[in-house]
Tab-separated table of C-alpha atoms in Angstrom:
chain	number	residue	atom	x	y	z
A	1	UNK	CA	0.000	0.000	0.000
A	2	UNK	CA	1.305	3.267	-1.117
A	3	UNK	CA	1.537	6.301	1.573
A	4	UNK	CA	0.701	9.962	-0.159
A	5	UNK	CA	1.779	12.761	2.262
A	6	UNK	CA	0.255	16.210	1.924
A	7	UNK	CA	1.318	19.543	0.980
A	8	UNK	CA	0.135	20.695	4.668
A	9	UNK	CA	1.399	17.983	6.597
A	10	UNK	CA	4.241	18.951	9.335
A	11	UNK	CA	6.889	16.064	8.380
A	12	UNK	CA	6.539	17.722	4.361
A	13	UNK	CA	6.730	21.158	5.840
A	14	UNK	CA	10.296	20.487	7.614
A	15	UNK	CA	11.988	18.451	5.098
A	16	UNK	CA	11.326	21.370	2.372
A	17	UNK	CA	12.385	23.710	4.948
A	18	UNK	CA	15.667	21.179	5.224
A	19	UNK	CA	16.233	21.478	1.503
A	20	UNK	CA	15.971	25.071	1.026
A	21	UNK	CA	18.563	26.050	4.154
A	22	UNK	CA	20.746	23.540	2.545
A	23	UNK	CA	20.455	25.048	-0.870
A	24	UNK	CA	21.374	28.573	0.062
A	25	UNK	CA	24.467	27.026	1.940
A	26	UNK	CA	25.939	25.537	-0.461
A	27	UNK	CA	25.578	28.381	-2.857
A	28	UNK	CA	27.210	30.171	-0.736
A	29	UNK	CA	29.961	28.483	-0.058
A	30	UNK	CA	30.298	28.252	-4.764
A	31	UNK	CA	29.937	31.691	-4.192
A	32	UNK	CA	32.822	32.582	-1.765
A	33	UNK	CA	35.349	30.195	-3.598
A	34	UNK	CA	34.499	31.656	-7.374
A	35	UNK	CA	35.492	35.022	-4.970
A	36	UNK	CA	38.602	33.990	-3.400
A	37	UNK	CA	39.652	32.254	-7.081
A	38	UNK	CA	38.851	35.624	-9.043
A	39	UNK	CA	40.876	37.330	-6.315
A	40	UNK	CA	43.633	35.312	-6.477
A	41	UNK	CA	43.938	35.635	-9.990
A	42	UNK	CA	43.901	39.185	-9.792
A	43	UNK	CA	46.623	39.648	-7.578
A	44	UNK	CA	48.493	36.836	-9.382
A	45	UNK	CA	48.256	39.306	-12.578
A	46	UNK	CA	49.184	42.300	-10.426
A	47	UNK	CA	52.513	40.805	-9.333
A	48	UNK	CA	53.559	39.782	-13.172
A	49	UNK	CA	53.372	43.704	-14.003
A	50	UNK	CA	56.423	45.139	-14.607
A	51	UNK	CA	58.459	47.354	-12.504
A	52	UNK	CA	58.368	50.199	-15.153
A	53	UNK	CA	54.338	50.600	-14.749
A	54	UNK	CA	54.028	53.625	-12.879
A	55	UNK	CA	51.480	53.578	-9.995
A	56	UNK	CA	49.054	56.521	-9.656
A	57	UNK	CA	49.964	59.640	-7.209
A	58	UNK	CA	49.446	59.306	-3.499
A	59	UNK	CA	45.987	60.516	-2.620
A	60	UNK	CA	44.252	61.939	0.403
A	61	UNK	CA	46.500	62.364	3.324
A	62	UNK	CA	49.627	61.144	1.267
A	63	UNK	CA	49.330	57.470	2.848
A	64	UNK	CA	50.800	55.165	-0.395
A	65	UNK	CA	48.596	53.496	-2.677
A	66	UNK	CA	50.153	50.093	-2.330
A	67	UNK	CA	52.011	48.363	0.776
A	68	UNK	CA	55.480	46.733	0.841
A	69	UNK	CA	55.547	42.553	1.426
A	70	UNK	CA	59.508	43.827	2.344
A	71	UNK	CA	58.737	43.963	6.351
A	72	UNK	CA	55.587	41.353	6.383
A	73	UNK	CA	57.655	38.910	8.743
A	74	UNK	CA	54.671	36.795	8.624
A	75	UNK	CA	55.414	36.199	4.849
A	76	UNK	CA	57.091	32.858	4.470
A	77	UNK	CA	58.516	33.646	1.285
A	78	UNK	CA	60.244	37.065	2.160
A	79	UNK	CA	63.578	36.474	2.954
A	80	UNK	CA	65.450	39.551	2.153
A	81	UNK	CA	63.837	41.504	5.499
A	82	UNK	CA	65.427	38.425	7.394
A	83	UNK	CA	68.672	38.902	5.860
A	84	UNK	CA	68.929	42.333	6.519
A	85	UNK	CA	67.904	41.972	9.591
A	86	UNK	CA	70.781	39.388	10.613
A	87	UNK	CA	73.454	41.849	8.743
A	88	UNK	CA	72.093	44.981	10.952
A	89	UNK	CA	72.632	42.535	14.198
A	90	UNK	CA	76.020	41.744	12.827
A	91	UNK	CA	76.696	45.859	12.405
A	92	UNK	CA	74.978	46.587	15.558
A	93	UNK	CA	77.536	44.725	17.146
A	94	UNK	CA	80.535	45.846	15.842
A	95	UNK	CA	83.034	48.209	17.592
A	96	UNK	CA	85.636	48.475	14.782
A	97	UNK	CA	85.064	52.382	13.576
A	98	UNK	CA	83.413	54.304	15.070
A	99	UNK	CA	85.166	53.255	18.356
A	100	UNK	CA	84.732	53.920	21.571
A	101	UNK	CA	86.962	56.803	22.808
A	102	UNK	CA	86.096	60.257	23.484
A	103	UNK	CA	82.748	60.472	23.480
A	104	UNK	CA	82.107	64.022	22.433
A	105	UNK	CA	84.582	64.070	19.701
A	106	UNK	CA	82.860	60.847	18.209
A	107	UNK	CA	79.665	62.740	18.334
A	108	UNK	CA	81.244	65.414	16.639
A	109	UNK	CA	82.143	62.679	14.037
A	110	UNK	CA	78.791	61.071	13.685
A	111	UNK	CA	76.747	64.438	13.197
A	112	UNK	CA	79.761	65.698	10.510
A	113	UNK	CA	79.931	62.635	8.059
A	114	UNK	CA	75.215	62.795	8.249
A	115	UNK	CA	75.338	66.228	7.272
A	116	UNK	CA	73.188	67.391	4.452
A	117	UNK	CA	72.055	70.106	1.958
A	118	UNK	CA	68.466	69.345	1.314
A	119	UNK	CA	67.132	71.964	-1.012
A	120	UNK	CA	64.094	73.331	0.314
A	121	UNK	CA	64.855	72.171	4.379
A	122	UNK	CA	66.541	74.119	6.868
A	123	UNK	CA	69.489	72.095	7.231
A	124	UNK	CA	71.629	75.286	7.747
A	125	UNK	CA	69.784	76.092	10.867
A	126	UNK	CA	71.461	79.984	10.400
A	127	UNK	CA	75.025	78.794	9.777
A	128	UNK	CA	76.855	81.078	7.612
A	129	UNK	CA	78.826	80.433	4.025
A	130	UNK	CA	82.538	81.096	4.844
A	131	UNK	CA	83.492	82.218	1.617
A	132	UNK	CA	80.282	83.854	0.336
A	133	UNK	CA	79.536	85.281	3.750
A	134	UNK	CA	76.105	84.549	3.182
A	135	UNK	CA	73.201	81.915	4.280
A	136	UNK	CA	74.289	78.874	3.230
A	137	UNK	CA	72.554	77.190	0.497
A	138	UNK	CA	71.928	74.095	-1.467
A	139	UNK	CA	72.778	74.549	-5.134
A	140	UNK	CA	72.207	72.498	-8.320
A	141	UNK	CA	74.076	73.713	-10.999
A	142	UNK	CA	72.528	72.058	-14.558
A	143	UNK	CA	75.078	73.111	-16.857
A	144	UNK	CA	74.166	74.814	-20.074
A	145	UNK	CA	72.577	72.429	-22.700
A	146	UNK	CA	73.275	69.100	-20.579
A	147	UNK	CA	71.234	67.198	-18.509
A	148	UNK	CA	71.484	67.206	-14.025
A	149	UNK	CA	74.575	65.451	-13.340
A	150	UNK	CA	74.042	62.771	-9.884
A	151	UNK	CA	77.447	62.164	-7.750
A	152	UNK	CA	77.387	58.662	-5.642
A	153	UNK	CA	79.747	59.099	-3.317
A	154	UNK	CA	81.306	56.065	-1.916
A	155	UNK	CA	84.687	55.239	-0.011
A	156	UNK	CA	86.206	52.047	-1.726
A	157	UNK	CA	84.765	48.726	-0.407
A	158	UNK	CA	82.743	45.897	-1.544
A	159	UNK	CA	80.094	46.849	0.838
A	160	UNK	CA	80.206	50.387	-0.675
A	161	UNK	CA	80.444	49.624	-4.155
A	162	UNK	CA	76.902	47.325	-3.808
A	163	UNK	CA	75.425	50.192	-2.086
A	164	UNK	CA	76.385	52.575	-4.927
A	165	UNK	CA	75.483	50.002	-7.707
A	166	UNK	CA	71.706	49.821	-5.901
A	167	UNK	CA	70.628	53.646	-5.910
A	168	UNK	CA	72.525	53.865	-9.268
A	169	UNK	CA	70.064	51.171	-10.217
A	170	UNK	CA	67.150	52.584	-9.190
A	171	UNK	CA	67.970	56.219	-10.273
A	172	UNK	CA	67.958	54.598	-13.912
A	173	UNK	CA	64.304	53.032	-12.868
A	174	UNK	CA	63.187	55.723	-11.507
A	175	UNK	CA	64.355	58.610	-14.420
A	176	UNK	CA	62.552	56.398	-16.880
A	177	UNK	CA	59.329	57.629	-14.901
A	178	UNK	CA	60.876	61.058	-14.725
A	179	UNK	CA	60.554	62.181	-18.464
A	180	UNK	CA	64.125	63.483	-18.107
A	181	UNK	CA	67.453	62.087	-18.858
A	182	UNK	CA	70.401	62.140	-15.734
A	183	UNK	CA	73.980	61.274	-15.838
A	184	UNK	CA	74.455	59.087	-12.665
A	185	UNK	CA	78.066	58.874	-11.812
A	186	UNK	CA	79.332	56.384	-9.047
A	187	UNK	CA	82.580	57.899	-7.596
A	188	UNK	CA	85.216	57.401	-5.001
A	189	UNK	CA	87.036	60.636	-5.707
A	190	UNK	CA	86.130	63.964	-3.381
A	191	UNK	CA	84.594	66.744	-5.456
A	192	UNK	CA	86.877	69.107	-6.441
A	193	UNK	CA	87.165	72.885	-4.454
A	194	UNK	CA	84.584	74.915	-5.553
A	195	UNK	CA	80.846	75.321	-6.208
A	196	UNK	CA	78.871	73.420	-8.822
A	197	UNK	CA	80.177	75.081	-12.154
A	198	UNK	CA	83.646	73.952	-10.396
A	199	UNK	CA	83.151	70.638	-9.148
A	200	UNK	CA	80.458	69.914	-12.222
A	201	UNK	CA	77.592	67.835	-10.054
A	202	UNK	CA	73.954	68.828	-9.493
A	203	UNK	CA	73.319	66.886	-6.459
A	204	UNK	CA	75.586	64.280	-4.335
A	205	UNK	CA	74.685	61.457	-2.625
A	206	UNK	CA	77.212	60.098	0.653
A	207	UNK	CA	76.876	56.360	1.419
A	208	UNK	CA	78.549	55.821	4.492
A	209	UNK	CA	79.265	52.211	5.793
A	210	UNK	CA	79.893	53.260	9.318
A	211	UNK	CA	81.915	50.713	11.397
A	212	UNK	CA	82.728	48.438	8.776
A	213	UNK	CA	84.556	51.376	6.720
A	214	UNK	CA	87.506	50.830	7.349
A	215	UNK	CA	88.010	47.072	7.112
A	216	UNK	CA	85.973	47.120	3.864
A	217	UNK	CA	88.552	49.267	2.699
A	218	UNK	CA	91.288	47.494	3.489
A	219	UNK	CA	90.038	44.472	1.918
A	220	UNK	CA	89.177	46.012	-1.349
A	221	UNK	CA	92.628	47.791	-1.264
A	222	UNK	CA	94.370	44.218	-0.955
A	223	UNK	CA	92.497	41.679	-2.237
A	224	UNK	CA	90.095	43.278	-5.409
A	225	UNK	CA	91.553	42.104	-8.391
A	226	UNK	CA	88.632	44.227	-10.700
A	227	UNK	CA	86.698	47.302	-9.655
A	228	UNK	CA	83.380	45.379	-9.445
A	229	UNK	CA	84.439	42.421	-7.968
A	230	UNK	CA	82.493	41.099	-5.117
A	231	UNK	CA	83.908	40.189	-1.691
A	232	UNK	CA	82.437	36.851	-1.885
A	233	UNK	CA	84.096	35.984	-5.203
A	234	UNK	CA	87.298	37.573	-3.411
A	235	UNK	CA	87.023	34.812	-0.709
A	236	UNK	CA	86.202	31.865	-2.937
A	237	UNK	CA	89.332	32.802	-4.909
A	238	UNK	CA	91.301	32.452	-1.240
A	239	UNK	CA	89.832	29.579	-0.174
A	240	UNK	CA	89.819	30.423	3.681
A	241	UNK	CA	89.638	33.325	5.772
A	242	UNK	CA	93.094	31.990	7.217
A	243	UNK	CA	94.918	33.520	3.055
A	244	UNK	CA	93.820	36.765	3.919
A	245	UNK	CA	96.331	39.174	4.675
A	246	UNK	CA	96.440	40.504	7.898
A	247	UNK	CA	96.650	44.090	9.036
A	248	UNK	CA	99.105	46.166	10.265
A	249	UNK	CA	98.818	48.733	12.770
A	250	UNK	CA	100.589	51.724	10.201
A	251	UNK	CA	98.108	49.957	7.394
A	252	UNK	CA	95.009	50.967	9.584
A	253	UNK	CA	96.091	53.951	10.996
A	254	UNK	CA	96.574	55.311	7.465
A	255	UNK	CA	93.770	54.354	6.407
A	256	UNK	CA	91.462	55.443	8.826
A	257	UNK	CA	93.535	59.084	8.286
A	258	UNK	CA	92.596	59.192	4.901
A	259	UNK	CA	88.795	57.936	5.155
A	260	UNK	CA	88.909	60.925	7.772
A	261	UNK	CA	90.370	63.041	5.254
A	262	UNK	CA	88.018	61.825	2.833
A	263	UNK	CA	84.555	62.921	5.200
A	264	UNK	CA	86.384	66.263	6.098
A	265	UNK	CA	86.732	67.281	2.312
A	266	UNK	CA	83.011	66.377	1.767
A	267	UNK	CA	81.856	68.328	4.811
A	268	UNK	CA	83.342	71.477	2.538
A	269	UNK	CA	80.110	70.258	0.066
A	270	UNK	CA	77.334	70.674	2.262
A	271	UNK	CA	77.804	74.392	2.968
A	272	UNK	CA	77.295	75.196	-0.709
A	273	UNK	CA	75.770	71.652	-3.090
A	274	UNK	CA	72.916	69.416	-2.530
A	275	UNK	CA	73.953	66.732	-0.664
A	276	UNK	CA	71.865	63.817	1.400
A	277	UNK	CA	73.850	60.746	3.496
A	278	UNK	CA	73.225	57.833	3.551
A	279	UNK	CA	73.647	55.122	6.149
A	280	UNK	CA	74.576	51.360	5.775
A	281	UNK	CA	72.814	50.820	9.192
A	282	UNK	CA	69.506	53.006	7.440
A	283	UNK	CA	69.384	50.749	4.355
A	284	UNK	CA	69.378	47.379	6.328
A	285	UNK	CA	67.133	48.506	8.435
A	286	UNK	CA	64.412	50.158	5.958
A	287	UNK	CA	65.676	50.814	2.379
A	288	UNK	CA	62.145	51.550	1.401
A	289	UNK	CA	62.448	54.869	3.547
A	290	UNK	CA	65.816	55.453	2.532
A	291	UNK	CA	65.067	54.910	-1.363
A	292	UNK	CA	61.923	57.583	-1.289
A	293	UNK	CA	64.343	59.857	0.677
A	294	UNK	CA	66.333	59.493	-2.563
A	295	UNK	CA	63.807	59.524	-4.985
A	296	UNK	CA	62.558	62.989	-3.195
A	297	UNK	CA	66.151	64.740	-3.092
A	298	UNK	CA	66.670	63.663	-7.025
A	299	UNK	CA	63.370	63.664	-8.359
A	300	UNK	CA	61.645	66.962	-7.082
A	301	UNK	CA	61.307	69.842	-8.835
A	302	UNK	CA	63.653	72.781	-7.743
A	303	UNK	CA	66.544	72.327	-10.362
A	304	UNK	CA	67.490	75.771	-10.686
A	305	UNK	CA	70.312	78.391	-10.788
A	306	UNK	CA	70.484	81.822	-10.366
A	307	UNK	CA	66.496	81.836	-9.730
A	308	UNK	CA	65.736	80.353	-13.147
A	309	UNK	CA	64.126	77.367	-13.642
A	310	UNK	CA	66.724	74.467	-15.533
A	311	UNK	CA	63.819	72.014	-16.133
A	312	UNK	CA	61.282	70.332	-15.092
A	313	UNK	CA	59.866	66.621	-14.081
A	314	UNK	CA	56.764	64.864	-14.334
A	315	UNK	CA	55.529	63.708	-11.189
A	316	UNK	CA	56.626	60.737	-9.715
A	317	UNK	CA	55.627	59.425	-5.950
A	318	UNK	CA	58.688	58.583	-4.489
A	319	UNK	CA	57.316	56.214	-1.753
A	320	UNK	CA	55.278	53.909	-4.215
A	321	UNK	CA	58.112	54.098	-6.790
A	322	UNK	CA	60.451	52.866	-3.502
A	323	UNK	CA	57.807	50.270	-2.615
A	324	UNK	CA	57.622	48.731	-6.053
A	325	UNK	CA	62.341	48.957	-6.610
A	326	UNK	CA	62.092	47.341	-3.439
A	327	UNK	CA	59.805	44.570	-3.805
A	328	UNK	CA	61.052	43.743	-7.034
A	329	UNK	CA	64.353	42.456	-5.608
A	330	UNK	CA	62.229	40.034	-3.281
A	331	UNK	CA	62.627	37.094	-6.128
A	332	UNK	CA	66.421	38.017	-7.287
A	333	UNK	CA	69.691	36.945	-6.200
A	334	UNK	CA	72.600	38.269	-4.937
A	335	UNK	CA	73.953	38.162	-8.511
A	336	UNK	CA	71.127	40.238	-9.792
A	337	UNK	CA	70.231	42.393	-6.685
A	338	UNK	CA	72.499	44.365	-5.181
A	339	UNK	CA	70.512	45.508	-1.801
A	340	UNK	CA	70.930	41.278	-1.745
A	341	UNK	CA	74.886	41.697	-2.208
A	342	UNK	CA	75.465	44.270	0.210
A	343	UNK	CA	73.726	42.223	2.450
A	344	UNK	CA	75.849	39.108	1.951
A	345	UNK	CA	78.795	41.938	1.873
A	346	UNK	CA	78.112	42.556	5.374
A	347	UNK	CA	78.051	39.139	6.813
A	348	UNK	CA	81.616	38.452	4.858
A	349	UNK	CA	83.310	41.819	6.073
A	350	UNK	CA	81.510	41.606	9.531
A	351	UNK	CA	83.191	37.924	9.532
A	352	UNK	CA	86.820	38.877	8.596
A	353	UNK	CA	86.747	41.619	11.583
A	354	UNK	CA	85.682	38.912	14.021
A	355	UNK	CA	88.566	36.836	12.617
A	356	UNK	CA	91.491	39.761	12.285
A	357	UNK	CA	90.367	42.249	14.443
A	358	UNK	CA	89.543	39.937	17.813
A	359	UNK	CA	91.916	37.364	19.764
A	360	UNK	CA	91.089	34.704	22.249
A	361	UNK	CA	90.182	36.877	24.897
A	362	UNK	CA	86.958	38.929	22.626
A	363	UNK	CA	89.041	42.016	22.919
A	364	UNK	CA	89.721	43.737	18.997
A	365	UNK	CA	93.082	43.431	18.458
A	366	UNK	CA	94.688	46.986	17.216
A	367	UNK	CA	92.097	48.865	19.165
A	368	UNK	CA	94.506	51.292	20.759
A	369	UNK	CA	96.445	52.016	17.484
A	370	UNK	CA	92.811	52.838	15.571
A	371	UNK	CA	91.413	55.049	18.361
A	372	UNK	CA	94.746	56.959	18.839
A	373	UNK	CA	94.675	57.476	15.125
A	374	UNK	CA	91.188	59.212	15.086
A	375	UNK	CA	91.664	61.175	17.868
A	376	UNK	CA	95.076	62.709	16.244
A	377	UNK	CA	93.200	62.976	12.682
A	378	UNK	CA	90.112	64.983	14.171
A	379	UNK	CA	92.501	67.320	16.668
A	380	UNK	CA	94.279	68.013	12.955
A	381	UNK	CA	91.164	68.578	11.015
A	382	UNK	CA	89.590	69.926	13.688
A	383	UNK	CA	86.812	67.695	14.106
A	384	UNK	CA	86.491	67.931	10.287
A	385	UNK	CA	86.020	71.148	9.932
A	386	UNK	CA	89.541	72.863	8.731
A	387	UNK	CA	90.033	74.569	5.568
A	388	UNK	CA	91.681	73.181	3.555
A	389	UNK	CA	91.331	69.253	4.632
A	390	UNK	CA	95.212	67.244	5.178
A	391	UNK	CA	96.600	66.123	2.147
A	392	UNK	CA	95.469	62.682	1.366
A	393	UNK	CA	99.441	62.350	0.932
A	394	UNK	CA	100.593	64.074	4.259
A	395	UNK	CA	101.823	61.470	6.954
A	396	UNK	CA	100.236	58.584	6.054
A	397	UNK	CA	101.488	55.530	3.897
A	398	UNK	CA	100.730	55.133	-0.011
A	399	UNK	CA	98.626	53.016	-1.418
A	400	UNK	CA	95.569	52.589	-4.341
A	401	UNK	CA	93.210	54.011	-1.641
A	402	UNK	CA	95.002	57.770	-1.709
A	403	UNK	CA	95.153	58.120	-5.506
A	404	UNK	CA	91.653	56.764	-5.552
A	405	UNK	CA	90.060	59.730	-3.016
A	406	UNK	CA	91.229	62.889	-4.102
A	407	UNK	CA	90.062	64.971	-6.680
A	408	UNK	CA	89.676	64.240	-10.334
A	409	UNK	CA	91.855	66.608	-12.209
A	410	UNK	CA	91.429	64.673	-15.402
A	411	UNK	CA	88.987	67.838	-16.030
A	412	UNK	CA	90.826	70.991	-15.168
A	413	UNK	CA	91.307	71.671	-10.769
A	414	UNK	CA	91.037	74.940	-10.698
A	415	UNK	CA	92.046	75.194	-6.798
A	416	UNK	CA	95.823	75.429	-5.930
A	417	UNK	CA	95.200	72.528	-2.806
A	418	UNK	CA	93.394	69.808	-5.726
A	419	UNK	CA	96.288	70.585	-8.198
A	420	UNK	CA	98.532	69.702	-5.532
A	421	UNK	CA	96.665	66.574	-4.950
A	422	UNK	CA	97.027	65.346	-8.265
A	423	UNK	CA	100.647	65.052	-8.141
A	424	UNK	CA	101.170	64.196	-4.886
A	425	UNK	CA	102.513	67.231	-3.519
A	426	UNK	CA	101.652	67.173	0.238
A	427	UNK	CA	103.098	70.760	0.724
A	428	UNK	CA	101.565	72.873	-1.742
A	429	UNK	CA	103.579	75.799	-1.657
């Protein structure tokens, strides 16, 4: 016998009732994973743009359009933030220049080799041009019928010269954007004496490597067999850390004298020529600030002389610009990226101190000898400031490293003191 339920009768009434909350579940659920797929895909499309794409200008209350994956630490696949951050606990911890002697005249140190020109900011704070007797300003000289000529200003190192090579590389990104051509020169000679129709740059940029300076110096000065050679190709060439040559104390003293001599000449620059510094310890820590701090000094519009207007650029945002350089060296090697090599530069310098500059007891070895020479080099130069600078040839031993700091008189010196440079003349009478 067959049973026929009814429309109305209460067992019908809650199985329909069954089916229908189980229909609009399961569309739902379609529904959220055709959503997550499409926005997947999306994104999957957005990161196979290329870097050159310009993003739009920041809006509103100049918050960027777009966020960096470089300081996600909850990203599994972002690896250079990690690095960096084990190379700036590697710097942190070093105590090979600047050292720890007097502390005032260090201070004196650190504030003289971060000094700037910033066109447009107050970085005078009323100090007065010696020569000019007037405010002191921040020029950019275009010269006639040429295009703004960039200076990056580097001591010789492997650290330094990956530093260099990265902001070169992204001033060539970012110029693209610009509509304007720049020459971007990457230099370990001081600018000549004189203002920008002497010394011929626009605007500088100062890397400084801090307390690996001098060691990375050293080791480019001995070892380097090629201008752009890479420490870790150095040491793979050497086989150990136990072939390295080991320094002496008149080798370090000297050299620290003439990286001294070198941050004392380039002091001069900032009373008159658009300068910004840079810090090893600032790019480990956040080279998407630092990179929009150089995309703003390069890229705004003030290039002028005299009060007239040299040119002008179309608008570029520095801090999504620096977002996108950055993040596009998340997926490159050391071999492609430099931010990557500078990192690995740090760990292999930051290594060979540990090894050369320590002995069994964790005390540096030559210690002494390097603070005694800064103390004597900044009571000379008083603190940096003295007019002219030492000779890079006066009481210290030759090497590579003096010829490759002073001036370049290949184009005509037209001070008495960078003449004298050129050949060697430590007198200059």
């Amino acid at each position: 016998m067959v049973i026929v339920k009814r429309r109305n009768d209460p067992v019908v009434k809650k199985q329909s009732l069954l089916y229908i909350i189980v229909f609009f579940i399961g569309s739902g659920i379609v529904y959220w994973l055709i959503l997550i797929r499409s926005v997947t895909s999306t994104q999957e499309l957005v990161n196979k743009k290329k870097i050159s794409e310009p993003l739009p200008l920041i809006r509103g209350v100049k918050q960027p359009d777009i966020q960096s994956t470089y300081n996600k630490q909850d990203n599994p696949t972002t690896t250079l933030y990690q690095q960096s951050q084990e190379a700036l606990k590697l710097l942190d911890n070093g105590k090979i220049l600047p050292m720890s002697g007097d502390s005032e005249r260090l201070s004196k140190y650190r504030s003289i080799i971060s000094k700037e020109c910033f066109p447009g900011r107050d970085d005078a704070q009323g100090e007065i041009n010696p020569t000019t007797k007037k405010n002191r300003e921040c020029l950019r000289f275009v010269p006639k019928d040429s295009k703004p000529r960039i200076g990056i200003l580097i001591t010789p190192g492997f650290i330094a010269n990956a530093l260099g090579s990265w902001i070169k590389t992204a001033l060539v990104y970012a110029s693209g954007l610009s509509g304007n051509e720049i020459e971007i020169v990457i230099t370990h000679h001081v600018p000549k004496y004189g203002y920008g129709k002497s010394h011929g740059w626009s605007k500088l940029i100062r890397v400084n490597t801090e307390s690996l300076a001098l060691l990375d110096t050293f080791l480019y000065e001995k070892l380097r067999e090629s201008p752009e050679e890479a420490a870790v190709e150095v040491l793979k060439r050497s086989n150990s850390f136990n072939t390295l040559p080991v320094p002496t104390k008149p080798e370090l003293q000297s050299m620290l004298k003439l990286l001294l001599r070198w941050q004392c000449r380039i002091s001069h620059v900032t009373a008159h020529t658009s300068l910004i510094s840079i810090s090893l310890h600032g790019v480990l820590n956040d080279p998407v600030k630092v990179m929009e701090k150089i995309y703003k000094f390069v890229f705004d519009n003030n290039w002028e002389w005299g009060g007239k207007i040299a040119m002008a650029w179309k608008d570029i945002d520095p801090m999504n610009e620096a977002i996108k350089f950055i993040d596009s060296e998340e997926s490159l090697t050391p071999d492609s990226s430099y931010l990557r090599r500078a990192i690995e530069e740090v760990v292999l310098v930051r290594g060979v101190a540990e090894d050369f500059l320590g002995n069994s007891s964790g005390e540096t070895a030559h210690q002494d000898d390097i603070e005694a020479a800064f103390n004597e080099e900044m009571k000379l130069s008083k603190d940096l400031t003295v007019w002219p600078c030492p000779s890079f040839w006066a009481g210290v031993d030759k090497f590579q490293l003096n010829s490759m700091l002073i001036p370049d008189c290949r184009d005509k010196c037209e001070i008495k003191r960078d003449k004298c440079e050129a050949v060697q003349d430590p007198v200059c009478k």
